[in-house]
Amino acid sequence: MNVLIKSATIVDSKSDFHNQTLDILIEKGIITQISKHIANPKKYQEVKLDNLHVSQGWFDSSVSFGEPGFEERETIANGLKTAALSGFTSVATNANTYPVIDSSADITFIKSKSKDHAISLYPIGALTKSGEGNDLAELFDMKNAGAIAFYDYQKAVSNPNLMKLALQYASNFGGLVMSFPQDSNISGSGVMNENRTSTSLGLKGNPTLAEELQVSRDLFLLEYTNGKLHIPTISTAKSVDLIRKAKQQKLDVTCSVAIHNLLFTDEKLTTFNTNFKVKPPLRTQKDIDALIEGLKDGTIDMVTSDHNPIDIENKKIEFDFAKYGTIGLESAFGALQSVFTLKKSIELLTKGKKRFGIESNGIVVGSKADLSLFDPKFSYIFSKNHIISTSKNSLFENSQLKGKSYGIIANNQLVLN
């Protein structure tokens, strides 16, 4: 693939070209020239777009595609198309399929489905067999097959000894263990944040204590084992404090937050819109403020869309029985920019790669072209027309967003909206 990008503002704080508007020549997937004006005698395809900006390719550490088993929610092919058109060049996919991705053969299957695609797909293997929390899955074999981490998606490992063994065993081969921050014995059948709002709505509450107890337990286990832990999608102020202290103790821990937990409070559930039924639940403004501060000071390492397509049959039903989850790839960039500056938004969309062992390619001559293309100024109301996913369960519908993706250049391919 040979492409000439014209008049693009480069957003890459580690590049000498940061904040400069330049042409970028890409030949056979490699950046061969960056300059104020590049001629095009070979008649390569030119990319000229309004207010075009480029950055290193974005990465999402928690994406769910239904295949295999739940293709009515999303297929891998359409999921990758959605990610690419949303500006992501790499995604880590969760194991919440049917059957659950818990063996090397499963990892090989998932990787084969993404072969030759512009997007790089990195499978996360289940931590326990069938994701049931009873016995460890084939962690080492899955690692060798290409799994980048191990996680029972949105399922807490209630047995502390099993989590201890997982951290100890995975440390032998540098495996990254992920633990969902929720004590299910405390959360019980709660469907939203336990607060004044849940009481007024008559819905069972899930207290912040459920998350904080689990985070605290896992950090104690991490300290004991000297393992390697990632805590996905924290949602409370105290969780931020606990992880901040753990990092000060030099424990090998990272964490993420779902973008929607940075924008919406539990008061959004007063309409009983099941798209706002997510896990962990939407919390309070105090929690949001702490999460944002945690991202600013580096306590929270990355953001995720926590993209989780759910078919209409499992969403358009009574709130108590609706499944948890929202799609988020299409709205991720525009939502993030409503909270942070452009520079910080791009940093948060790219810095998770290192933790998951994914190569970063800077915007420099000689580097592999792994680029996200976007317009950071474009303002719009997000609607169903902007949804590419098969499922339409977005809690960002009717929200004002700032910034849109044009597409990506990655793996020697150009994908544009």
Short mmCIF file of C-alpha atoms in Angstrom, two decimals:
data_model
loop_
_atom_site.label_atom_id
_atom_site.label_comp_id
_atom_site.label_asym_id
_atom_site.label_seq_id
_atom_site.Cartn_x
_atom_site.Cartn_y
_atom_site.Cartn_z
CA MET A 1 0.00 0.00 0.00
CA ASN A 2 1.34 3.42 -1.02
CA VAL A 3 -0.38 6.54 0.35
CA LEU A 4 0.42 10.22 0.54
CA ILE A 5 -1.26 12.00 3.46
CA LYS A 6 -1.58 15.71 2.74
CA SER A 7 -1.53 18.53 5.31
CA ALA A 8 -2.00 16.46 8.45
CA THR A 9 -1.38 17.84 11.93
CA ILE A 10 0.73 15.31 13.82
CA VAL A 11 -0.26 14.60 17.43
CA ASP A 12 2.60 12.59 18.90
CA SER A 13 4.36 14.11 21.92
CA LYS A 14 7.30 11.73 21.41
CA SER A 15 7.85 12.81 17.81
CA ASP A 16 9.97 15.73 16.58
CA PHE A 17 7.00 16.58 14.34
CA HIS A 18 4.50 17.01 17.18
CA ASN A 19 1.92 19.76 16.48
CA GLN A 20 3.29 20.38 12.97
CA THR A 21 1.10 20.23 9.85
CA LEU A 22 2.99 18.16 7.29
CA ASP A 23 2.69 15.66 4.46
CA ILE A 24 3.41 12.00 5.24
CA LEU A 25 4.48 9.56 2.57
CA ILE A 26 3.84 5.88 3.24
CA GLU A 27 5.28 3.24 0.92
CA LYS A 28 4.59 -0.46 1.40
CA GLY A 29 3.29 0.28 4.89
CA ILE A 30 6.41 2.18 6.02
CA ILE A 31 6.71 5.92 6.63
CA THR A 32 9.39 7.01 4.14
CA GLN A 33 9.11 10.79 4.25
CA ILE A 34 7.64 13.53 6.43
CA SER A 35 7.91 17.04 5.05
CA LYS A 36 6.11 20.34 4.51
CA HIS A 37 5.33 19.48 0.91
CA ILE A 38 5.84 16.10 -0.77
CA ALA A 39 5.39 15.75 -4.51
CA ASN A 40 3.48 12.79 -5.92
CA PRO A 41 5.08 11.85 -9.27
CA LYS A 42 4.13 8.18 -8.86
CA LYS A 43 0.44 9.09 -8.50
CA TYR A 44 -0.02 7.40 -5.14
CA GLN A 45 -3.45 7.60 -3.52
CA GLU A 46 -3.72 10.89 -1.65
CA VAL A 47 -5.58 11.40 1.61
CA LYS A 48 -6.92 14.96 1.92
CA LEU A 49 -9.49 15.54 4.64
CA ASP A 50 -10.87 18.53 6.55
CA ASN A 51 -8.79 19.45 9.61
CA LEU A 52 -6.92 16.16 9.31
CA HIS A 53 -4.93 15.08 12.37
CA VAL A 54 -2.93 11.88 12.80
CA SER A 55 -1.56 10.12 15.86
CA GLN A 56 -0.09 6.78 16.77
CA GLY A 57 -2.73 4.09 16.42
CA TRP A 58 -5.25 3.86 19.25
CA PHE A 59 -5.58 0.75 21.41
CA ASP A 60 -8.60 -0.51 23.35
CA SER A 61 -7.88 -2.97 26.16
CA SER A 62 -11.44 -4.29 26.61
CA VAL A 63 -13.60 -5.07 23.59
CA SER A 64 -16.23 -7.81 23.30
CA PHE A 65 -17.28 -9.37 20.01
CA GLY A 66 -19.95 -12.05 20.13
CA GLU A 67 -18.27 -14.58 17.86
CA PRO A 68 -18.19 -17.49 18.47
CA GLY A 69 -21.63 -18.19 19.88
CA PHE A 70 -23.25 -14.75 19.95
CA GLU A 71 -22.93 -13.66 16.34
CA GLU A 72 -26.33 -11.94 16.56
CA ARG A 73 -24.63 -9.40 18.84
CA GLU A 74 -21.50 -8.92 16.77
CA THR A 75 -19.22 -10.87 14.46
CA ILE A 76 -15.46 -10.52 14.55
CA ALA A 77 -15.46 -9.16 10.99
CA ASN A 78 -17.97 -6.38 11.70
CA GLY A 79 -16.40 -5.73 15.10
CA LEU A 80 -13.02 -5.12 13.49
CA LYS A 81 -14.63 -2.89 10.87
CA THR A 82 -16.28 -0.92 13.67
CA ALA A 83 -12.99 -0.54 15.53
CA ALA A 84 -11.12 0.55 12.40
CA LEU A 85 -13.67 3.18 11.42
CA SER A 86 -13.69 4.38 15.04
CA GLY A 87 -9.94 5.05 14.83
CA PHE A 88 -8.52 2.01 16.60
CA THR A 89 -5.62 0.08 15.07
CA SER A 90 -5.49 -2.58 17.79
CA VAL A 91 -7.97 -4.11 20.22
CA ALA A 92 -7.85 -6.69 22.99
CA THR A 93 -10.89 -8.96 22.82
CA ASN A 94 -12.53 -10.52 25.85
CA ALA A 95 -13.25 -14.22 26.32
CA ASN A 96 -17.01 -13.83 26.96
CA THR A 97 -18.05 -15.94 23.98
CA TYR A 98 -19.76 -19.30 23.71
CA PRO A 99 -17.81 -21.41 24.23
CA VAL A 100 -15.56 -19.28 26.43
CA ILE A 101 -12.04 -18.72 25.03
CA ASP A 102 -10.09 -20.88 27.49
CA SER A 103 -7.64 -22.98 25.42
CA SER A 104 -4.81 -22.52 22.94
CA ALA A 105 -7.07 -23.82 20.15
CA ASP A 106 -9.61 -21.10 20.96
CA ILE A 107 -6.91 -18.42 20.88
CA THR A 108 -5.69 -19.72 17.52
CA PHE A 109 -9.26 -19.62 16.16
CA ILE A 110 -9.80 -16.01 17.25
CA LYS A 111 -6.49 -14.90 15.76
CA SER A 112 -7.23 -16.69 12.49
CA LYS A 113 -10.52 -14.78 12.14
CA SER A 114 -8.62 -11.49 12.13
CA LYS A 115 -5.85 -12.57 9.77
CA ASP A 116 -4.97 -10.06 7.04
CA HIS A 117 -7.16 -7.34 8.60
CA ALA A 118 -6.01 -3.76 9.05
CA ILE A 119 -6.77 -4.05 12.76
CA SER A 120 -4.48 -6.07 15.03
CA LEU A 121 -6.62 -8.28 17.27
CA TYR A 122 -5.11 -9.48 20.54
CA PRO A 123 -7.13 -12.16 22.35
CA ILE A 124 -7.53 -12.22 26.11
CA GLY A 125 -7.90 -15.79 27.36
CA ALA A 126 -10.20 -16.79 30.19
CA LEU A 127 -8.51 -16.96 33.59
CA THR A 128 -10.51 -20.00 34.67
CA LYS A 129 -11.97 -22.94 32.76
CA SER A 130 -15.21 -21.89 31.04
CA GLY A 131 -14.97 -18.66 33.05
CA GLU A 132 -16.62 -20.43 35.97
CA GLY A 133 -14.10 -19.45 38.63
CA ASN A 134 -13.30 -22.97 39.79
CA ASP A 135 -10.06 -24.10 38.11
CA LEU A 136 -7.35 -22.24 36.25
CA ALA A 137 -7.51 -22.42 32.46
CA GLU A 138 -4.55 -23.37 30.23
CA LEU A 139 -2.74 -20.10 30.85
CA PHE A 140 0.73 -21.04 29.60
CA ASP A 141 -0.58 -22.74 26.47
CA MET A 142 -2.81 -19.77 25.68
CA LYS A 143 0.11 -17.39 26.19
CA ASN A 144 2.15 -19.38 23.66
CA ALA A 145 -0.77 -19.28 21.22
CA GLY A 146 -0.98 -15.49 21.42
CA ALA A 147 -3.09 -14.53 24.46
CA ILE A 148 -1.92 -11.20 25.91
CA ALA A 149 -3.69 -11.52 29.28
CA PHE A 150 -6.11 -13.68 31.28
CA TYR A 151 -9.51 -12.48 32.45
CA ASP A 152 -12.98 -13.80 33.21
CA TYR A 153 -14.80 -10.82 31.72
CA GLN A 154 -16.90 -9.00 34.34
CA LYS A 155 -16.79 -12.05 36.61
CA ALA A 156 -15.09 -11.82 39.96
CA VAL A 157 -12.87 -14.67 41.08
CA SER A 158 -14.39 -15.21 44.50
CA ASN A 159 -11.81 -17.77 45.68
CA PRO A 160 -8.78 -15.80 46.93
CA ASN A 161 -6.55 -18.87 46.84
CA LEU A 162 -7.33 -19.38 43.15
CA MET A 163 -6.37 -15.76 42.44
CA LYS A 164 -3.19 -16.23 44.46
CA LEU A 165 -2.28 -19.31 42.42
CA ALA A 166 -3.05 -17.49 39.17
CA LEU A 167 -0.71 -14.62 40.07
CA GLN A 168 2.04 -17.00 41.14
CA TYR A 169 1.74 -19.30 38.13
CA ALA A 170 1.48 -16.54 35.53
CA SER A 171 4.54 -14.78 36.95
CA ASN A 172 6.65 -17.76 35.80
CA PHE A 173 6.13 -16.74 32.17
CA GLY A 174 5.35 -13.03 32.46
CA GLY A 175 1.60 -13.50 32.13
CA LEU A 176 -0.73 -10.62 32.94
CA VAL A 177 -3.63 -11.51 35.23
CA MET A 178 -6.77 -9.39 35.20
CA SER A 179 -9.31 -9.36 38.02
CA PHE A 180 -12.77 -7.81 37.80
CA PRO A 181 -13.21 -5.46 40.78
CA GLN A 182 -16.41 -6.71 42.34
CA ASP A 183 -17.12 -8.92 45.33
CA SER A 184 -20.24 -10.71 44.11
CA ASN A 185 -21.22 -11.65 47.67
CA ILE A 186 -21.54 -7.96 48.47
CA SER A 187 -22.97 -6.78 45.15
CA GLY A 188 -25.56 -9.55 45.19
CA SER A 189 -28.38 -8.86 42.75
CA GLY A 190 -27.78 -5.11 42.69
CA VAL A 191 -28.41 -3.61 39.24
CA MET A 192 -27.17 -0.04 39.81
CA ASN A 193 -25.11 2.01 42.23
CA GLU A 194 -26.40 1.80 45.81
CA ASN A 195 -27.34 5.37 46.57
CA ARG A 196 -30.27 7.70 47.08
CA THR A 197 -31.18 7.27 43.42
CA SER A 198 -31.48 3.48 43.66
CA THR A 199 -33.74 3.84 46.68
CA SER A 200 -36.00 6.36 44.94
CA LEU A 201 -36.22 4.15 41.84
CA GLY A 202 -36.87 0.97 43.81
CA LEU A 203 -33.91 -0.80 42.19
CA LYS A 204 -31.50 -3.03 44.10
CA GLY A 205 -28.19 -1.32 44.75
CA ASN A 206 -24.61 -2.44 44.16
CA PRO A 207 -22.50 -0.60 46.78
CA THR A 208 -19.05 0.85 46.18
CA LEU A 209 -17.93 -1.46 49.00
CA ALA A 210 -18.28 -4.44 46.64
CA GLU A 211 -15.62 -2.99 44.36
CA GLU A 212 -13.32 -1.67 47.05
CA LEU A 213 -13.21 -4.92 49.01
CA GLN A 214 -12.21 -6.83 45.88
CA VAL A 215 -9.56 -4.28 44.89
CA SER A 216 -8.14 -4.34 48.40
CA ARG A 217 -8.07 -8.16 48.46
CA ASP A 218 -6.37 -8.41 45.09
CA LEU A 219 -3.73 -5.85 46.05
CA PHE A 220 -2.91 -7.86 49.19
CA LEU A 221 -2.60 -10.99 47.04
CA LEU A 222 -0.42 -9.11 44.57
CA GLU A 223 1.91 -7.97 47.34
CA TYR A 224 2.16 -11.54 48.64
CA THR A 225 2.86 -13.13 45.26
CA ASN A 226 4.95 -10.42 43.54
CA GLY A 227 2.78 -11.07 40.50
CA LYS A 228 1.56 -8.87 37.67
CA LEU A 229 -2.00 -7.54 37.90
CA HIS A 230 -4.31 -5.38 35.81
CA ILE A 231 -7.59 -4.24 37.35
CA PRO A 232 -10.04 -3.34 34.57
CA THR A 233 -12.80 -0.72 34.75
CA ILE A 234 -12.60 0.66 38.27
CA SER A 235 -15.41 3.05 39.15
CA THR A 236 -15.06 4.44 42.68
CA ALA A 237 -13.04 7.15 44.41
CA LYS A 238 -11.71 4.75 47.04
CA SER A 239 -10.51 2.31 44.37
CA VAL A 240 -8.39 5.13 42.96
CA ASP A 241 -6.91 5.77 46.42
CA LEU A 242 -6.17 2.08 46.99
CA ILE A 243 -4.37 1.71 43.67
CA ARG A 244 -2.49 4.97 44.16
CA LYS A 245 -1.09 3.66 47.46
CA ALA A 246 -0.25 0.29 45.88
CA LYS A 247 1.76 2.04 43.17
CA GLN A 248 3.59 4.03 45.81
CA GLN A 249 4.56 0.65 47.31
CA LYS A 250 5.95 -0.30 43.86
CA LEU A 251 3.47 -3.13 43.32
CA ASP A 252 3.19 -4.27 39.68
CA VAL A 253 -0.39 -3.11 39.17
CA THR A 254 -2.19 -1.16 36.47
CA CYS A 255 -5.85 -0.30 36.00
CA SER A 256 -8.31 1.15 33.52
CA VAL A 257 -11.61 3.00 33.57
CA ALA A 258 -14.50 2.76 31.12
CA ILE A 259 -15.05 6.05 29.32
CA HIS A 260 -18.76 6.13 30.16
CA ASN A 261 -17.91 6.03 33.88
CA LEU A 262 -16.19 9.40 33.38
CA LEU A 263 -19.27 11.14 32.03
CA PHE A 264 -22.48 9.76 33.47
CA THR A 265 -23.76 9.48 37.05
CA ASP A 266 -26.32 7.04 38.41
CA GLU A 267 -28.97 9.74 38.05
CA LYS A 268 -29.11 8.82 34.35
CA LEU A 269 -31.06 5.70 35.33
CA THR A 270 -34.16 7.66 36.31
CA THR A 271 -35.53 6.99 32.81
CA PHE A 272 -34.96 3.22 33.23
CA ASN A 273 -33.06 3.21 29.93
CA THR A 274 -31.34 -0.19 29.94
CA ASN A 275 -28.46 1.12 27.84
CA PHE A 276 -27.29 2.76 31.06
CA LYS A 277 -27.23 -0.62 32.81
CA VAL A 278 -23.51 -1.29 32.84
CA LYS A 279 -21.04 -3.16 35.00
CA PRO A 280 -19.49 -1.68 37.06
CA PRO A 281 -22.47 0.63 37.48
CA LEU A 282 -22.50 4.36 36.94
CA ARG A 283 -21.56 6.00 40.24
CA THR A 284 -21.68 9.56 41.65
CA GLN A 285 -20.08 12.86 40.64
CA LYS A 286 -17.62 12.45 43.52
CA ASP A 287 -16.45 9.18 41.99
CA ILE A 288 -16.21 10.73 38.52
CA ASP A 289 -14.07 13.57 39.87
CA ALA A 290 -11.72 11.08 41.54
CA LEU A 291 -11.47 8.95 38.39
CA ILE A 292 -10.59 11.98 36.27
CA GLU A 293 -7.97 13.06 38.80
CA GLY A 294 -6.60 9.50 38.79
CA LEU A 295 -6.16 9.68 35.02
CA LYS A 296 -4.47 13.07 35.27
CA ASP A 297 -1.92 11.98 37.88
CA GLY A 298 -1.23 8.57 36.30
CA THR A 299 -2.87 6.40 38.97
CA ILE A 300 -5.25 5.11 36.31
CA ASP A 301 -3.18 3.94 33.37
CA MET A 302 -5.62 3.84 30.48
CA VAL A 303 -9.19 4.22 29.32
CA THR A 304 -11.34 1.67 27.51
CA SER A 305 -14.62 1.84 25.64
CA ASP A 306 -15.50 -1.48 27.33
CA HIS A 307 -17.38 -2.12 24.08
CA ASN A 308 -19.99 -4.81 24.75
CA PRO A 309 -22.68 -5.31 22.08
CA ILE A 310 -25.97 -6.70 23.41
CA ASP A 311 -28.84 -7.64 21.09
CA ILE A 312 -32.16 -5.84 21.41
CA GLU A 313 -33.92 -8.91 22.86
CA ASN A 314 -31.65 -8.68 25.91
CA LYS A 315 -31.86 -4.91 26.27
CA LYS A 316 -35.42 -3.90 25.47
CA ILE A 317 -36.88 -5.68 28.50
CA GLU A 318 -37.55 -4.92 32.16
CA PHE A 319 -34.53 -3.21 33.74
CA ASP A 320 -33.87 -5.95 36.31
CA PHE A 321 -33.61 -8.60 33.59
CA ALA A 322 -31.69 -6.64 30.94
CA LYS A 323 -28.09 -7.66 30.34
CA TYR A 324 -25.26 -5.35 31.32
CA GLY A 325 -23.29 -3.52 28.69
CA THR A 326 -22.97 -0.71 26.18
CA ILE A 327 -21.18 -0.36 22.88
CA GLY A 328 -18.51 2.32 22.94
CA LEU A 329 -15.97 2.14 20.12
CA GLU A 330 -17.78 4.60 17.84
CA SER A 331 -18.19 7.21 20.58
CA ALA A 332 -14.90 6.73 22.45
CA PHE A 333 -12.85 9.55 20.97
CA GLY A 334 -15.65 12.12 20.88
CA ALA A 335 -16.65 11.33 24.46
CA LEU A 336 -13.10 11.41 25.79
CA GLN A 337 -12.48 14.81 24.27
CA SER A 338 -15.43 16.21 26.19
CA VAL A 339 -13.41 15.55 29.35
CA PHE A 340 -9.74 15.98 28.39
CA THR A 341 -7.57 18.00 26.02
CA LEU A 342 -6.67 16.52 22.65
CA LYS A 343 -3.13 15.73 23.78
CA LYS A 344 -4.32 13.94 26.93
CA SER A 345 -7.06 12.07 25.04
CA ILE A 346 -4.56 10.69 22.54
CA GLU A 347 -2.18 9.75 25.34
CA LEU A 348 -4.94 7.80 27.10
CA LEU A 349 -5.91 6.02 23.88
CA THR A 350 -2.35 4.86 23.20
CA LYS A 351 -0.50 4.32 26.47
CA GLY A 352 -2.12 0.97 27.33
CA LYS A 353 -0.08 -0.81 24.65
CA LYS A 354 3.05 -1.14 26.77
CA ARG A 355 1.25 -2.95 29.60
CA PHE A 356 -0.12 -5.54 27.19
CA GLY A 357 3.16 -6.03 25.35
CA ILE A 358 2.00 -4.36 22.14
CA GLU A 359 4.49 -2.54 19.95
CA SER A 360 4.19 1.23 19.62
CA ASN A 361 5.19 2.79 16.32
CA GLY A 362 6.12 6.45 16.48
CA ILE A 363 5.46 8.91 13.66
CA VAL A 364 9.04 8.95 12.37
CA VAL A 365 10.68 8.09 9.08
CA GLY A 366 11.41 4.37 8.87
CA SER A 367 8.62 3.40 11.27
CA LYS A 368 5.77 1.07 10.44
CA ALA A 369 2.69 3.15 9.63
CA ASP A 370 0.23 2.55 12.47
CA LEU A 371 -1.90 5.67 12.43
CA SER A 372 -5.28 6.94 13.54
CA LEU A 373 -6.80 9.68 11.37
CA PHE A 374 -9.29 12.12 12.88
CA ASP A 375 -10.77 15.60 13.14
CA PRO A 376 -10.64 16.73 16.79
CA LYS A 377 -12.84 19.81 16.31
CA PHE A 378 -15.90 18.21 14.70
CA SER A 379 -18.88 18.58 17.06
CA TYR A 380 -22.05 16.57 16.69
CA ILE A 381 -24.93 14.82 18.43
CA PHE A 382 -24.27 11.08 18.53
CA SER A 383 -27.16 9.09 17.07
CA LYS A 384 -27.97 5.63 15.76
CA ASN A 385 -26.73 6.79 12.35
CA HIS A 386 -23.20 6.87 13.78
CA ILE A 387 -23.38 3.27 15.02
CA ILE A 388 -21.54 0.69 12.92
CA SER A 389 -21.94 -2.19 15.38
CA THR A 390 -24.59 -4.84 14.76
CA SER A 391 -26.09 -4.13 18.19
CA LYS A 392 -27.22 -0.58 18.90
CA ASN A 393 -27.04 -0.46 22.70
CA SER A 394 -25.20 2.83 23.14
CA LEU A 395 -25.66 4.96 26.23
CA PHE A 396 -24.06 7.86 24.31
CA GLU A 397 -27.06 8.21 22.00
CA ASN A 398 -28.22 11.86 21.93
CA SER A 399 -24.98 13.01 23.63
CA GLN A 400 -22.92 15.94 22.37
CA LEU A 401 -19.50 14.66 21.27
CA LYS A 402 -16.40 16.47 20.11
CA GLY A 403 -14.15 14.83 17.54
CA LYS A 404 -14.68 12.20 14.88
CA SER A 405 -12.54 9.44 13.42
CA TYR A 406 -11.77 9.28 9.71
CA GLY A 407 -10.25 5.80 9.94
CA ILE A 408 -6.82 4.23 10.14
CA ILE A 409 -3.67 3.24 8.31
CA ALA A 410 -2.30 0.00 9.75
CA ASN A 411 -0.91 -3.34 8.65
CA ASN A 412 -0.23 -1.90 5.21
CA GLN A 413 -3.91 -1.04 4.70
CA LEU A 414 -6.00 2.13 4.53
CA VAL A 415 -9.51 2.08 6.03
CA LEU A 416 -11.60 5.25 5.74
CA ASN A 417 -15.18 6.19 6.56
#
